[in-house]
JSON list of C-alpha atoms in Angstrom, two decimals:
[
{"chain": "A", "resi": 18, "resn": "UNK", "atom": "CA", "xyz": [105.33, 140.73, 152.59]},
{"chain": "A", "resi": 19, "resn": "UNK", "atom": "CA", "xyz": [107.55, 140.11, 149.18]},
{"chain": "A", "resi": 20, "resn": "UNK", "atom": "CA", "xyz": [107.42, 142.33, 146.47]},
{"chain": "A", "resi": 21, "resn": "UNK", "atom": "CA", "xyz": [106.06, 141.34, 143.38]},
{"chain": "A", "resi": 22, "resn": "UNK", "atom": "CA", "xyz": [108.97, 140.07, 140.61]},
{"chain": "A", "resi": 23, "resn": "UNK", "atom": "CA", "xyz": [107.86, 142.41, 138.31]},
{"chain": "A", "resi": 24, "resn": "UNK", "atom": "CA", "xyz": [108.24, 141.12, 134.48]},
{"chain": "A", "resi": 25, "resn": "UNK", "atom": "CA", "xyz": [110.71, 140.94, 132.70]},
{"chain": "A", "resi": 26, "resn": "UNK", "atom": "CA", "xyz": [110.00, 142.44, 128.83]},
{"chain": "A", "resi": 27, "resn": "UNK", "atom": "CA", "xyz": [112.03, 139.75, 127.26]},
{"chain": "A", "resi": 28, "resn": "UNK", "atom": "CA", "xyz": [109.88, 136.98, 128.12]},
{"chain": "A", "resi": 29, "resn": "UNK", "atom": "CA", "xyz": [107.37, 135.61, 126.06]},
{"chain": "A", "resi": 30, "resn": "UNK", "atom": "CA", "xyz": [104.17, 134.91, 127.94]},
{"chain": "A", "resi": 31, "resn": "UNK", "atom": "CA", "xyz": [102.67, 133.48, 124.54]},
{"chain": "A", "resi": 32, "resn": "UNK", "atom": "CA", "xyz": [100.13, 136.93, 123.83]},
{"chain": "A", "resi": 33, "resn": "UNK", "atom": "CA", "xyz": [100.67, 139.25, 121.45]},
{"chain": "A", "resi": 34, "resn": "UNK", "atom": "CA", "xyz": [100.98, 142.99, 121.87]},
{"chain": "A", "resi": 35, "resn": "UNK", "atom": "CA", "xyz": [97.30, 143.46, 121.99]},
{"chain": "A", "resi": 36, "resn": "UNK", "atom": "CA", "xyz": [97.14, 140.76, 124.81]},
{"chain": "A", "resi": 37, "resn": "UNK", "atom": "CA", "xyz": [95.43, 138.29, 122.78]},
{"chain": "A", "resi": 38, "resn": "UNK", "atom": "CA", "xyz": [96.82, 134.80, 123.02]},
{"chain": "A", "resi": 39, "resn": "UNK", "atom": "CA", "xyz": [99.15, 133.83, 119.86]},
{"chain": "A", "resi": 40, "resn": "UNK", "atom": "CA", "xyz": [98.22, 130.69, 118.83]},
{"chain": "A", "resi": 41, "resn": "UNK", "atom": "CA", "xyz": [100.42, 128.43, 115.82]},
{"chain": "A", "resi": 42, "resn": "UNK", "atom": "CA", "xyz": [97.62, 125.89, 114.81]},
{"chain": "A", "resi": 43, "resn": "UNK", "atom": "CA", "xyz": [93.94, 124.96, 116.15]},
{"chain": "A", "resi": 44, "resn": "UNK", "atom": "CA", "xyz": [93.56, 123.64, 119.54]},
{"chain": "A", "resi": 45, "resn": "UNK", "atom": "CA", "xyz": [92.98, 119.74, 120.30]},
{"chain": "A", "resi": 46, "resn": "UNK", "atom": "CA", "xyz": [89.57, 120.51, 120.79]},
{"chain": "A", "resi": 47, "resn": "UNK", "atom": "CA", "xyz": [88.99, 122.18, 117.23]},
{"chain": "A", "resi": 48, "resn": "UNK", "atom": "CA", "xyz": [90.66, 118.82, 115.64]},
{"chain": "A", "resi": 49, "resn": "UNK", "atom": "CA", "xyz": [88.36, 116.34, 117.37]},
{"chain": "A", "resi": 50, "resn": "UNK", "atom": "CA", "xyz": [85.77, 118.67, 116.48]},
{"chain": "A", "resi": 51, "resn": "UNK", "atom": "CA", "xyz": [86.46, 118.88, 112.63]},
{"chain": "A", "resi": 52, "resn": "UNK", "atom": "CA", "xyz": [87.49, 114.82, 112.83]},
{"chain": "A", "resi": 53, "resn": "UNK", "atom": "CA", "xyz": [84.26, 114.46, 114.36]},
{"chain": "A", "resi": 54, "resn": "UNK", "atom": "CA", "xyz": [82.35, 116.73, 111.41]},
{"chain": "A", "resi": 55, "resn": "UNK", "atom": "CA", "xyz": [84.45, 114.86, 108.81]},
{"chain": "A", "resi": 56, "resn": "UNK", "atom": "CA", "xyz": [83.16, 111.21, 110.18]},
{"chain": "A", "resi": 57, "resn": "UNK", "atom": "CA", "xyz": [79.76, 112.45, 109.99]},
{"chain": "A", "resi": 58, "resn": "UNK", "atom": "CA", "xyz": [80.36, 113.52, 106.26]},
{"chain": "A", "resi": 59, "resn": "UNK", "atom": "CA", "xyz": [81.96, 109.80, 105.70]},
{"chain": "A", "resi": 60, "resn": "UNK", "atom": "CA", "xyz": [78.58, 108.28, 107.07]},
{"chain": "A", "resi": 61, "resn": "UNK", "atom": "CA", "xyz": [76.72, 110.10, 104.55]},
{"chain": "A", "resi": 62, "resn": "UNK", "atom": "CA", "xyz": [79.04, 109.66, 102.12]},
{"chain": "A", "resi": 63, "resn": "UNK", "atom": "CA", "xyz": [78.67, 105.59, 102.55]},
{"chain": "A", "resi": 64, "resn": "UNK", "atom": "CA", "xyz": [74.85, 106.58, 102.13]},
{"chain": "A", "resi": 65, "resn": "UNK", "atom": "CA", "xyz": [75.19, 107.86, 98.89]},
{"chain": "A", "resi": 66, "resn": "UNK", "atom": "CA", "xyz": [74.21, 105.84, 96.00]},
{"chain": "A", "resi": 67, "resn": "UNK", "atom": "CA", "xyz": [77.15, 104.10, 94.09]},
{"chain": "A", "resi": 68, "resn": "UNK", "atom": "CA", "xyz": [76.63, 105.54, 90.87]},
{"chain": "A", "resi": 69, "resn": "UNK", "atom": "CA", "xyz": [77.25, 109.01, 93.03]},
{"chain": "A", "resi": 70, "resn": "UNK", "atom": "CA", "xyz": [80.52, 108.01, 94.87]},
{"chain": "A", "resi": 71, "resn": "UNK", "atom": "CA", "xyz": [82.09, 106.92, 90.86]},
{"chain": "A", "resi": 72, "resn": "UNK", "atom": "CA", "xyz": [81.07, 110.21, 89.69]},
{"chain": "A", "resi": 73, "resn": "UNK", "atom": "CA", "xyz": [82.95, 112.82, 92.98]},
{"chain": "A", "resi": 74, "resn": "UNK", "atom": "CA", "xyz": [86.24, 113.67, 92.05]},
{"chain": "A", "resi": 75, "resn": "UNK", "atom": "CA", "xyz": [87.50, 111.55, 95.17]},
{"chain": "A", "resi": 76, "resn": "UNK", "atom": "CA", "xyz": [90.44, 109.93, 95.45]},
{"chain": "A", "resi": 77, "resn": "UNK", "atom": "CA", "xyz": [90.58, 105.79, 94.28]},
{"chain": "A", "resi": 78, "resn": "UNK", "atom": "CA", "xyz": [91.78, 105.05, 98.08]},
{"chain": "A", "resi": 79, "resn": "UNK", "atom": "CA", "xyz": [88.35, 107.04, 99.49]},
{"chain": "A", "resi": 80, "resn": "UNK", "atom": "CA", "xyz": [86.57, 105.20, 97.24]},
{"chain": "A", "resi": 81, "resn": "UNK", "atom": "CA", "xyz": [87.84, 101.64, 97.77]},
{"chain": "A", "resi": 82, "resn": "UNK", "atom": "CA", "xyz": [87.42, 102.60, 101.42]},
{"chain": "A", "resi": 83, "resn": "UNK", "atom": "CA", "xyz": [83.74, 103.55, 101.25]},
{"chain": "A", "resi": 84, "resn": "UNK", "atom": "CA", "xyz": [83.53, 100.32, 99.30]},
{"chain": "A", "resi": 85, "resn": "UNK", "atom": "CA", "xyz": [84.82, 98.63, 101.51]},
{"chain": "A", "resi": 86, "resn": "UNK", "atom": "CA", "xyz": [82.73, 99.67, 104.44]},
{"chain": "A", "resi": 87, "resn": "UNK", "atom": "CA", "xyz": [79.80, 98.63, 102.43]},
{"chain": "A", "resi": 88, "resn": "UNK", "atom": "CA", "xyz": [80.62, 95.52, 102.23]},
{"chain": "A", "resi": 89, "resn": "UNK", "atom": "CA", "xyz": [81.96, 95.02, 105.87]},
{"chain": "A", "resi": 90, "resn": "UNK", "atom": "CA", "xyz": [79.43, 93.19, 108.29]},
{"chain": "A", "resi": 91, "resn": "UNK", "atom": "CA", "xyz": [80.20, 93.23, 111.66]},
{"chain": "A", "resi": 92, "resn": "UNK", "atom": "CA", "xyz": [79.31, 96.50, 113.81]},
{"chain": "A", "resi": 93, "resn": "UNK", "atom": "CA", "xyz": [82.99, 97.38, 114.86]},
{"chain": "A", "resi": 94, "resn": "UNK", "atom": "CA", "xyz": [84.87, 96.88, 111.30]},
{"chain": "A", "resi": 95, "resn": "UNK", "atom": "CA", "xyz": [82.12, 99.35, 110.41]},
{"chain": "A", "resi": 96, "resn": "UNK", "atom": "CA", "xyz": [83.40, 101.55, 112.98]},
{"chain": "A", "resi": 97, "resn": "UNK", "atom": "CA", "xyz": [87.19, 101.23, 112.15]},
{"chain": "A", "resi": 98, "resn": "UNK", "atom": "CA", "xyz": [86.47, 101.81, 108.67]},
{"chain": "A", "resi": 99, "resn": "UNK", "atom": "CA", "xyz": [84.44, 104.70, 109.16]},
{"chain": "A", "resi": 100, "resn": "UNK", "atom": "CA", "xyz": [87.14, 106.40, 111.24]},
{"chain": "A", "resi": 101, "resn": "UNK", "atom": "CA", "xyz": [89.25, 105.22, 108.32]},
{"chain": "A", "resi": 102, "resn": "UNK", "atom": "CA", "xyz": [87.49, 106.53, 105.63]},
{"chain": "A", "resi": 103, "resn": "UNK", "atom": "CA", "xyz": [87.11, 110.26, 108.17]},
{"chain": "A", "resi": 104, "resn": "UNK", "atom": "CA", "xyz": [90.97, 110.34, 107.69]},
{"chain": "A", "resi": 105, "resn": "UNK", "atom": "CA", "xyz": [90.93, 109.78, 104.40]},
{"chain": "A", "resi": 106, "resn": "UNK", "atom": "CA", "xyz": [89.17, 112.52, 103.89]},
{"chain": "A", "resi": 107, "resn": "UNK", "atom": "CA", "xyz": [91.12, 114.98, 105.74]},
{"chain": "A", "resi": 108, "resn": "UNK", "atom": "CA", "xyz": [93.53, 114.47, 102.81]},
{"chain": "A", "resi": 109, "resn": "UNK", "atom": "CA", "xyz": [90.73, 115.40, 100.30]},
{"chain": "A", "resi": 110, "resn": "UNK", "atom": "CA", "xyz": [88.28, 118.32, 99.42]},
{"chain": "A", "resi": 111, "resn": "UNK", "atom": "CA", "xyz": [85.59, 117.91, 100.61]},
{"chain": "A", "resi": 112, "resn": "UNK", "atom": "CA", "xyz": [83.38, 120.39, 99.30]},
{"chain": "A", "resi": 113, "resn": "UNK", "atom": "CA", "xyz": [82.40, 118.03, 96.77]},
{"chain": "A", "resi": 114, "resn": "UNK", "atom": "CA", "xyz": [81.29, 115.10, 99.39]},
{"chain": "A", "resi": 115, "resn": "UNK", "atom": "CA", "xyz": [79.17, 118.20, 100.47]},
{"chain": "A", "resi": 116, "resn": "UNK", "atom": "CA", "xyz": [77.26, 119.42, 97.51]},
{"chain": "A", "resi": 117, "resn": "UNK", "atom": "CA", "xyz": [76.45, 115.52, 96.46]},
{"chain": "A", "resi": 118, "resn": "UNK", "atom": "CA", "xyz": [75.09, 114.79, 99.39]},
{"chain": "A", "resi": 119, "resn": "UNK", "atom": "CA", "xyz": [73.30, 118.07, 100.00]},
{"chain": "A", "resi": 120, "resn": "UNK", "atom": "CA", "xyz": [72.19, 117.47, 96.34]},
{"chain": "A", "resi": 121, "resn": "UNK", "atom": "CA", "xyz": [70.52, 113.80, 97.81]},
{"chain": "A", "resi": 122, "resn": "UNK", "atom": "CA", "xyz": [69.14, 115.83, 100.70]},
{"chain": "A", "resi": 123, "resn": "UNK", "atom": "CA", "xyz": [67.05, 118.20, 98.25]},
{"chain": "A", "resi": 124, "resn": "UNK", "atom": "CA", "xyz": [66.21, 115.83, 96.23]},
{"chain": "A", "resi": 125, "resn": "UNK", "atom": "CA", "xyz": [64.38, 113.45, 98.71]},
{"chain": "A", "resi": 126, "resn": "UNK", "atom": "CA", "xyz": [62.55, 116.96, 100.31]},
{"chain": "A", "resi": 127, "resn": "UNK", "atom": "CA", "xyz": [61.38, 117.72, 96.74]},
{"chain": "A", "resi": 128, "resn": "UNK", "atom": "CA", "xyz": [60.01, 114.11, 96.89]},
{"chain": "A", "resi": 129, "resn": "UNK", "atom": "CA", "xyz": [58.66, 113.97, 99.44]},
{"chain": "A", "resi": 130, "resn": "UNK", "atom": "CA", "xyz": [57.03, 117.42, 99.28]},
{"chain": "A", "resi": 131, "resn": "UNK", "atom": "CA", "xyz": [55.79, 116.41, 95.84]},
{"chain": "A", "resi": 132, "resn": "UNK", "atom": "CA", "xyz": [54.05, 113.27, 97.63]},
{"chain": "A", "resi": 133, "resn": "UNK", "atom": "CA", "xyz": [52.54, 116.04, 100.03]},
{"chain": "A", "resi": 134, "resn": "UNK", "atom": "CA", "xyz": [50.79, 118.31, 97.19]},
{"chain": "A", "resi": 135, "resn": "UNK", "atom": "CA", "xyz": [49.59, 114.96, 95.68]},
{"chain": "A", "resi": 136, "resn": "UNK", "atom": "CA", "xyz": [48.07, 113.92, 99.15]},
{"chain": "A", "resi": 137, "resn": "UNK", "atom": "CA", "xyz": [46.42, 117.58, 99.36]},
{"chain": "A", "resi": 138, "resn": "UNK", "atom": "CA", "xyz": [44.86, 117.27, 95.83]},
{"chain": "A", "resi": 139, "resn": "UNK", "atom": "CA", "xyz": [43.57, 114.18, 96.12]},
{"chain": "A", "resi": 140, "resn": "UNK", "atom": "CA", "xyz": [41.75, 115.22, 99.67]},
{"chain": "A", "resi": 141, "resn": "UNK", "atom": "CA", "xyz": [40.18, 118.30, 98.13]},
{"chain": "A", "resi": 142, "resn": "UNK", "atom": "CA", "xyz": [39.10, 117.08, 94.46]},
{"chain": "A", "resi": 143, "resn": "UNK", "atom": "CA", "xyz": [37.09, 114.03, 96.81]},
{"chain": "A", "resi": 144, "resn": "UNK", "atom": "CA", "xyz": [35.69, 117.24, 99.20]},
{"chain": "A", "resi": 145, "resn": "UNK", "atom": "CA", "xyz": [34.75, 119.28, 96.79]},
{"chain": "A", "resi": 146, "resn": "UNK", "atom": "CA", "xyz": [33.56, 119.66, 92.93]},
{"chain": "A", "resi": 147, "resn": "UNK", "atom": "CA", "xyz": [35.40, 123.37, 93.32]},
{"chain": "A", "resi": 148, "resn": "UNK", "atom": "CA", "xyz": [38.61, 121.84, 93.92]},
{"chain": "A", "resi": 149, "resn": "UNK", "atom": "CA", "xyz": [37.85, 120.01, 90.16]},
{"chain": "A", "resi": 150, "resn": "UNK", "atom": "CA", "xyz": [37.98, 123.47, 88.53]},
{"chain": "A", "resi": 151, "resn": "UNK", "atom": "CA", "xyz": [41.03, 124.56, 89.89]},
{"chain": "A", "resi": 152, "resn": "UNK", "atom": "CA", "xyz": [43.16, 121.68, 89.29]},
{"chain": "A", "resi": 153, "resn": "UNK", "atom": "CA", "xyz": [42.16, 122.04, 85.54]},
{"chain": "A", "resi": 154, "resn": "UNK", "atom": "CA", "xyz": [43.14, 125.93, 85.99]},
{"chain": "A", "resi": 155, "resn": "UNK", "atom": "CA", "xyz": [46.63, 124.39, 86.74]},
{"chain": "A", "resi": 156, "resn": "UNK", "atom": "CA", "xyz": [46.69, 121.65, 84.91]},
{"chain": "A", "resi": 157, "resn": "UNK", "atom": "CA", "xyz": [45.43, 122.35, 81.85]},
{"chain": "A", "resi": 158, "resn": "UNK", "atom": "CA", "xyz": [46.55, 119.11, 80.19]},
{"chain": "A", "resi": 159, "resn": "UNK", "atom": "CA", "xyz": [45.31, 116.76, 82.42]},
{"chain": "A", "resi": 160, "resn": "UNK", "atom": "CA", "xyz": [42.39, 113.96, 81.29]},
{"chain": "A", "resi": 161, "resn": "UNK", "atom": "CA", "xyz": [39.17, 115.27, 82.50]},
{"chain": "A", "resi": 162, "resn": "UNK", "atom": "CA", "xyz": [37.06, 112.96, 81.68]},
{"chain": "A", "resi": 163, "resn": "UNK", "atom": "CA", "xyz": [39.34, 110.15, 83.28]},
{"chain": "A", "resi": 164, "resn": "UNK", "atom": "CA", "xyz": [39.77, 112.51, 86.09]},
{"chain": "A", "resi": 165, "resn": "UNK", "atom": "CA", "xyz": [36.08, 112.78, 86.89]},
{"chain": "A", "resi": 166, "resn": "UNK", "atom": "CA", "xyz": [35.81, 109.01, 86.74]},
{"chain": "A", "resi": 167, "resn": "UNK", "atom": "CA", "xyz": [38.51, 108.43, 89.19]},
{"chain": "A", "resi": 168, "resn": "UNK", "atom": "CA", "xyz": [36.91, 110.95, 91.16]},
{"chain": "A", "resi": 169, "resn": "UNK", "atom": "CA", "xyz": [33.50, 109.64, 90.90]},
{"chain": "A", "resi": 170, "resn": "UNK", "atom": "CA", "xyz": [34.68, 105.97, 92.19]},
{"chain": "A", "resi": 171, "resn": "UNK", "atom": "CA", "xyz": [37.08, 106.84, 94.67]},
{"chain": "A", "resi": 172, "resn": "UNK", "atom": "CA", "xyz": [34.13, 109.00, 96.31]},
{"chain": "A", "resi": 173, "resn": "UNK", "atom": "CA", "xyz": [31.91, 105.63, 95.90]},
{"chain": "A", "resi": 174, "resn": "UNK", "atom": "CA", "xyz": [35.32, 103.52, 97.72]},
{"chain": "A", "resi": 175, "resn": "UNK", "atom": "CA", "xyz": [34.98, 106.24, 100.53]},
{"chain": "A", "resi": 176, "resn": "UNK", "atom": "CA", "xyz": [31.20, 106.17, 100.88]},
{"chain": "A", "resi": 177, "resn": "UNK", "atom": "CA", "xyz": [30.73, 102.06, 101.41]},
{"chain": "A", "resi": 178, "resn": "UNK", "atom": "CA", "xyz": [33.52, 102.36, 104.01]},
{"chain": "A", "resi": 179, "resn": "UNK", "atom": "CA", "xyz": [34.50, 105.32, 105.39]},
{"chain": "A", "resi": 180, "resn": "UNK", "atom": "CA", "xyz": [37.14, 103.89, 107.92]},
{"chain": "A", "resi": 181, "resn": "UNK", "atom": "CA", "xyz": [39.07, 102.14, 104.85]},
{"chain": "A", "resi": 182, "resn": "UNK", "atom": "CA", "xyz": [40.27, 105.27, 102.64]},
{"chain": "A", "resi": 183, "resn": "UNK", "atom": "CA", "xyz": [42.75, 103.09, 100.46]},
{"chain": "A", "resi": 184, "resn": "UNK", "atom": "CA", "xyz": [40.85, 101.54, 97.88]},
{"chain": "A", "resi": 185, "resn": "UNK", "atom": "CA", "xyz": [42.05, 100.92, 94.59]},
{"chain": "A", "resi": 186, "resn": "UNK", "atom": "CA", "xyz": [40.46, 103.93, 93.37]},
{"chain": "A", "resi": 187, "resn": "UNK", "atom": "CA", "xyz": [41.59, 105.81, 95.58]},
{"chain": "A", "resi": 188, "resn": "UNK", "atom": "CA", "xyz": [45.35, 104.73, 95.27]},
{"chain": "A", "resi": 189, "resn": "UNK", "atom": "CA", "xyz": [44.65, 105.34, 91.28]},
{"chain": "A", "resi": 190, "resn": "UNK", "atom": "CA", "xyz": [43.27, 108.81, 91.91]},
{"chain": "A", "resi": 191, "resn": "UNK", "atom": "CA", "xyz": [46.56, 109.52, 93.48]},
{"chain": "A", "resi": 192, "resn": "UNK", "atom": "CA", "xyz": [48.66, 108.12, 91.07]},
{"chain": "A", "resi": 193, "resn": "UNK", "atom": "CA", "xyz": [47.18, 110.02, 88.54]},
{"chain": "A", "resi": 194, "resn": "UNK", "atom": "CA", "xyz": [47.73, 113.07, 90.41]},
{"chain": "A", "resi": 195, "resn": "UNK", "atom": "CA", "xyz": [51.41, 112.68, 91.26]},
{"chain": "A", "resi": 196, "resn": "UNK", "atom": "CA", "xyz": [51.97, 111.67, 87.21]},
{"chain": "A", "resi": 197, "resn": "UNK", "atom": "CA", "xyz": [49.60, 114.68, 86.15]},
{"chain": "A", "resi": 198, "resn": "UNK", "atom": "CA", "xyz": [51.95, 116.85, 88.59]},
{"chain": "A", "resi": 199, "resn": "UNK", "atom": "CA", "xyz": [55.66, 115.66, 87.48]},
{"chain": "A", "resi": 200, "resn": "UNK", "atom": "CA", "xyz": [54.55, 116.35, 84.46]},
{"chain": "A", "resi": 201, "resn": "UNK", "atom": "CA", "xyz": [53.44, 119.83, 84.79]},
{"chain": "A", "resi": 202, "resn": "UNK", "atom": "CA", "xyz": [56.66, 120.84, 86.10]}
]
């Protein structure tokens, strides 16, 4: 049976002192990884409204590139110039890409959450007369008397047929609800 070599202290297995490996830049892996996260940031990027991309403090080749995938048809020069526009952006910051489209992100949710308390207004003041008072509670300014009417005929809608809930009253009751509500905010 042979002896084990033992080691040598001159040679450099590649840890350091505390045997943890020593390591000059990120492993292959890591790239792909943040190439991959940057690509994904491109696609919404490209989602972004124009009058959005002129405003980022982006470089003029980034944003002839997302222009140009825009305008490209076919499904792989989409591709290529997506992967394009991800390595444009490694030569960018990026932060800023991130807060716009973050920004778009809350601003649909506070849309569409808007479009949810309208919905829930408008199925309580047609339940209930209670539900009346305490939308005038919060909205003090609103039109009461036009209110009431809407009420009164989208309830009248609902009663001659039940099934079919979107009547023109009905659609005005919410309208007036979702204007009544951006402008209490």
């Amino acid at each position: 049976m042979a002896k084990p070599h033992p080691r040598s202290p001159s040679v450099d297995d590649g840890h350091a002192d505390d045997g943890t490996p020593e390591y000059e830049r990120p492993s292959k892996t890591q790239l792909k990884k943040e190439m991959h996260e940057l690509q994904e940031l491109g696609e919404a990027l490209v989602g972004l409204p124009e009058d959005r991309v002129v405003d980022l403090p982006i470089s003029e080749s980034l944003r002839d590139a997302v222009a140009e995938y825009k305008r490209t048809k076919s499904f792989e020069g989409k591709r290529r110039q997506m992967q394009y526009i991800g390595k444009l952006m490694r030569k960018n910051d990026v932060e800023p890409i991130r807060e716009a489209v973050a920004a778009m992100k809350l601003g649909r949710a506070k849309d569409a959450l808007a479009l949810h308390e309208a919905e829930r207004w408008r199925v309580e003041l047609l339940a209930s007369d209670d539900a009346l008072t305490r939308w005038m509670g919060e909205h003090p300014g609103s039109d009461l008397q036009q209110l009431r009417s809407l009420i009164r005929a989208a309830r009248k809608d609902a009663a001659a047929a039940p099934e079919q809930r979107s009547g023109r009253a009905y659609r005005e009751l919410f309208q007036f609800i979702k204007e009544q509500s951006g402008d209490h905010e």
